[in-house]
Amino acid sequence: MSTTKNTEQFNRGRRRFFGEAAVMLAAAELATLGSAHAQSNAAHPSHVPPVTRGTNTSFASIKQINAGLLNIGYAEAGPADGPAVILLHGWPYDIHSFVDVAPLLASAGYRVIVPHLRGYGTTTFLSSETIRNAQQSAVALDMIALMDALKIQTAVVAGFDWGARTADVMAVLWPERCKAIVSVSGYLISSPAGNQAPLPPEPAFLFWYQYYFSTPVGKAGYAKYLDQFNKFIWHQASPKWNFDDATYERTAASFNNPDHVDIVIHDYRWRLGLADGERKYDELEKRLAALPAITVPAITMEGDSNGAIHAPSEAYRAKFSGKYEARLIRGGVGHNLPQEAPQAFSQAVIDVAGF
């Protein structure tokens, strides 16, 4: 798919400084973290067969279940008695990021659950009075509530973007519910206070949308230009992924959720301390603000062409104290790693389950 002239100019500039920006981000936000070489896991319990991305375009059906504050829409695949895997998408994406991953895991015997996060797809709030809150602990609690509703005691939790952050949070706050995690871009837990340190200009530029969302005109602009905005983010985050209109539009339907704009804006404003969270989550957020280590087995992943801001794996290595491996996926793979490299992502889920 061709990009706009502005997108092309942006990507040329991004490529010019991105390597330096990632290092600068790590120094600015993660300087206190130790670094070490990733552990290696040589034994692969099951090898995922080759798959061409885009082989699948839809899920068989979308189910709905009341869980916590939400009626959650989710896809399910695989045997009902198989070991559970929960796959979590980010922004601006939806469950279609796992449309090729889910069948691979199901064929390996896993019970695969792929939920729409709050503000996406067919997931809705049970009460109009509930605050449209997207702080990290609230989103993670949604997934614990979903596991309870589905009578899933433990699961491998795997995701990217918001989904990776949620997997990290679940592993810290409820390690007994997480058999293991796969987290694209590593350790993504943060706090509003921790995000007050100013970034150097290059990495700050890659966070442009967060600052845009902090303004009234940014919220209005996101609502008005939702389709163009999110498609632009796809190009920025995955500059070498030549997705077609149909691929984008299948996901874009999920942005029509009535709470989508409010949830997205709250998420990014809360991160910067510009929107309040709810007091009932204060104790959880206090624990997360200490940036505790993740103790459950983990694989972190990164695409070699991720256009979204991210730190090198060495910067967050010390935040994983259990069995651990870091993987770099080559071949022009961008931010939406599960959809761009479904075989590699599926293999990581299967491997970490055997750690």
PDB file of N, CA and C in Angstrom, residues 70 117-121 123-128 130-134 162 219 222 254-266:
ATOM      1  N   LEU A  70     -16.764  -5.291  32.608  1.00  0.00           N
ATOM      2  CA  LEU A  70     -16.976  -5.326  31.166  1.00  0.00           C
ATOM      3  C   LEU A  70     -17.812  -6.508  30.708  1.00  0.00           C
ATOM      4  N   LEU A 117      -9.517  -5.572  24.136  1.00  0.00           N
ATOM      5  CA  LEU A 117      -9.336  -4.765  25.330  1.00  0.00           C
ATOM      6  C   LEU A 117     -10.473  -3.756  25.474  1.00  0.00           C
ATOM      7  N   ARG A 118     -10.597  -3.186  26.664  1.00  0.00           N
ATOM      8  CA  ARG A 118     -11.631  -2.163  26.863  1.00  0.00           C
ATOM      9  C   ARG A 118     -11.443  -1.029  25.851  1.00  0.00           C
ATOM     10  N   GLY A 119     -12.564  -0.652  25.229  1.00  0.00           N
ATOM     11  CA  GLY A 119     -12.517   0.394  24.211  1.00  0.00           C
ATOM     12  C   GLY A 119     -12.321  -0.103  22.795  1.00  0.00           C
ATOM     13  N   TYR A 120     -12.327  -1.404  22.597  1.00  0.00           N
ATOM     14  CA  TYR A 120     -12.085  -1.984  21.269  1.00  0.00           C
ATOM     15  C   TYR A 120     -13.155  -3.029  20.945  1.00  0.00           C
ATOM     16  N   GLY A 121     -13.491  -3.102  19.667  1.00  0.00           N
ATOM     17  CA  GLY A 121     -14.336  -4.183  19.177  1.00  0.00           C
ATOM     18  C   GLY A 121     -15.658  -4.284  19.908  1.00  0.00           C
ATOM     19  N   THR A 123     -16.123  -5.310  23.002  1.00  0.00           N
ATOM     20  CA  THR A 123     -16.011  -5.179  24.459  1.00  0.00           C
ATOM     21  C   THR A 123     -16.646  -3.859  24.893  1.00  0.00           C
ATOM     22  N   THR A 124     -17.578  -3.951  25.844  1.00  0.00           N
ATOM     23  CA  THR A 124     -18.290  -2.764  26.311  1.00  0.00           C
ATOM     24  C   THR A 124     -18.348  -2.750  27.837  1.00  0.00           C
ATOM     25  N   PHE A 125     -18.562  -1.579  28.382  1.00  0.00           N
ATOM     26  CA  PHE A 125     -18.723  -1.436  29.823  1.00  0.00           C
ATOM     27  C   PHE A 125     -20.139  -1.842  30.222  1.00  0.00           C
ATOM     28  N   LEU A 126     -20.259  -2.497  31.366  1.00  0.00           N
ATOM     29  CA  LEU A 126     -21.568  -2.932  31.842  1.00  0.00           C
ATOM     30  C   LEU A 126     -22.384  -1.764  32.375  1.00  0.00           C
ATOM     31  N   SER A 127     -21.713  -0.698  32.811  1.00  0.00           N
ATOM     32  CA  SER A 127     -22.404   0.460  33.365  1.00  0.00           C
ATOM     33  C   SER A 127     -21.934   1.736  32.693  1.00  0.00           C
ATOM     34  N   SER A 128     -22.880   2.611  32.399  1.00  0.00           N
ATOM     35  CA  SER A 128     -22.526   3.913  31.831  1.00  0.00           C
ATOM     36  C   SER A 128     -21.837   4.796  32.865  1.00  0.00           C
ATOM     37  N   THR A 130     -19.349   3.817  34.861  1.00  0.00           N
ATOM     38  CA  THR A 130     -17.943   3.448  35.050  1.00  0.00           C
ATOM     39  C   THR A 130     -17.028   4.441  34.350  1.00  0.00           C
ATOM     40  N   ILE A 131     -16.013   4.879  35.048  1.00  0.00           N
ATOM     41  CA  ILE A 131     -15.044   5.800  34.456  1.00  0.00           C
ATOM     42  C   ILE A 131     -14.316   5.112  33.319  1.00  0.00           C
ATOM     43  N   ARG A 132     -14.192   5.789  32.206  1.00  0.00           N
ATOM     44  CA  ARG A 132     -13.490   5.233  31.039  1.00  0.00           C
ATOM     45  C   ARG A 132     -11.989   5.412  31.265  1.00  0.00           C
ATOM     46  N   ASN A 133     -11.460   4.491  32.010  1.00  0.00           N
ATOM     47  CA  ASN A 133     -10.115   4.556  32.558  1.00  0.00           C
ATOM     48  C   ASN A 133      -9.248   3.509  31.865  1.00  0.00           C
ATOM     49  N   ALA A 134      -8.041   3.897  31.445  1.00  0.00           N
ATOM     50  CA  ALA A 134      -7.145   2.942  30.790  1.00  0.00           C
ATOM     51  C   ALA A 134      -5.810   2.838  31.502  1.00  0.00           C
ATOM     52  N   TRP A 162       0.144  -2.203  24.233  1.00  0.00           N
ATOM     53  CA  TRP A 162      -0.636  -2.257  25.468  1.00  0.00           C
ATOM     54  C   TRP A 162      -0.708  -3.683  25.997  1.00  0.00           C
ATOM     55  N   LYS A 219      -7.549  15.441  21.124  1.00  0.00           N
ATOM     56  CA  LYS A 219      -8.671  14.512  21.279  1.00  0.00           C
ATOM     57  C   LYS A 219      -9.685  14.699  20.155  1.00  0.00           C
ATOM     58  N   TYR A 222      -8.205  13.267  16.938  1.00  0.00           N
ATOM     59  CA  TYR A 222      -8.237  11.797  16.878  1.00  0.00           C
ATOM     60  C   TYR A 222      -9.627  11.307  16.532  1.00  0.00           C
ATOM     61  N   SER A 254     -12.851  -2.202  14.723  1.00  0.00           N
ATOM     62  CA  SER A 254     -12.846  -2.238  16.182  1.00  0.00           C
ATOM     63  C   SER A 254     -12.737  -0.855  16.810  1.00  0.00           C
ATOM     64  N   PHE A 255     -12.318   0.134  16.025  1.00  0.00           N
ATOM     65  CA  PHE A 255     -12.193   1.487  16.566  1.00  0.00           C
ATOM     66  C   PHE A 255     -13.542   2.200  16.629  1.00  0.00           C
ATOM     67  N   ASN A 256     -14.577   1.577  16.079  1.00  0.00           N
ATOM     68  CA  ASN A 256     -15.913   2.167  16.132  1.00  0.00           C
ATOM     69  C   ASN A 256     -16.577   1.971  17.493  1.00  0.00           C
ATOM     70  N   ASN A 257     -15.894   1.306  18.396  1.00  0.00           N
ATOM     71  CA  ASN A 257     -16.390   1.129  19.760  1.00  0.00           C
ATOM     72  C   ASN A 257     -16.712   2.501  20.377  1.00  0.00           C
ATOM     73  N   PRO A 258     -17.864   2.643  21.043  1.00  0.00           N
ATOM     74  CA  PRO A 258     -18.254   3.963  21.569  1.00  0.00           C
ATOM     75  C   PRO A 258     -17.301   4.534  22.612  1.00  0.00           C
ATOM     76  N   ASP A 259     -16.497   3.681  23.238  1.00  0.00           N
ATOM     77  CA  ASP A 259     -15.574   4.143  24.268  1.00  0.00           C
ATOM     78  C   ASP A 259     -14.142   4.289  23.772  1.00  0.00           C
ATOM     79  N   HIS A 260     -13.909   4.007  22.492  1.00  0.00           N
ATOM     80  CA  HIS A 260     -12.538   3.922  22.009  1.00  0.00           C
ATOM     81  C   HIS A 260     -11.758   5.224  22.211  1.00  0.00           C
ATOM     82  N   VAL A 261     -12.300   6.321  21.767  1.00  0.00           N
ATOM     83  CA  VAL A 261     -11.561   7.583  21.852  1.00  0.00           C
ATOM     84  C   VAL A 261     -11.271   7.935  23.306  1.00  0.00           C
ATOM     85  N   ASP A 262     -12.261   7.810  24.179  1.00  0.00           N
ATOM     86  CA  ASP A 262     -12.054   8.146  25.587  1.00  0.00           C
ATOM     87  C   ASP A 262     -10.983   7.265  26.225  1.00  0.00           C
ATOM     88  N   ILE A 263     -10.992   5.982  25.900  1.00  0.00           N
ATOM     89  CA  ILE A 263     -10.010   5.057  26.478  1.00  0.00           C
ATOM     90  C   ILE A 263      -8.605   5.397  25.995  1.00  0.00           C
ATOM     91  N   VAL A 264      -8.445   5.625  24.711  1.00  0.00           N
ATOM     92  CA  VAL A 264      -7.118   5.936  24.167  1.00  0.00           C
ATOM     93  C   VAL A 264      -6.581   7.234  24.756  1.00  0.00           C
ATOM     94  N   ILE A 265      -7.404   8.258  24.789  1.00  0.00           N
ATOM     95  CA  ILE A 265      -6.946   9.539  25.300  1.00  0.00           C
ATOM     96  C   ILE A 265      -6.589   9.434  26.775  1.00  0.00           C
ATOM     97  N   HIS A 266      -7.415   8.727  27.554  1.00  0.00           N
ATOM     98  CA  HIS A 266      -7.104   8.595  28.973  1.00  0.00           C
ATOM     99  C   HIS A 266      -5.797   7.847  29.183  1.00  0.00           C
TER     100      HIS A 266
END
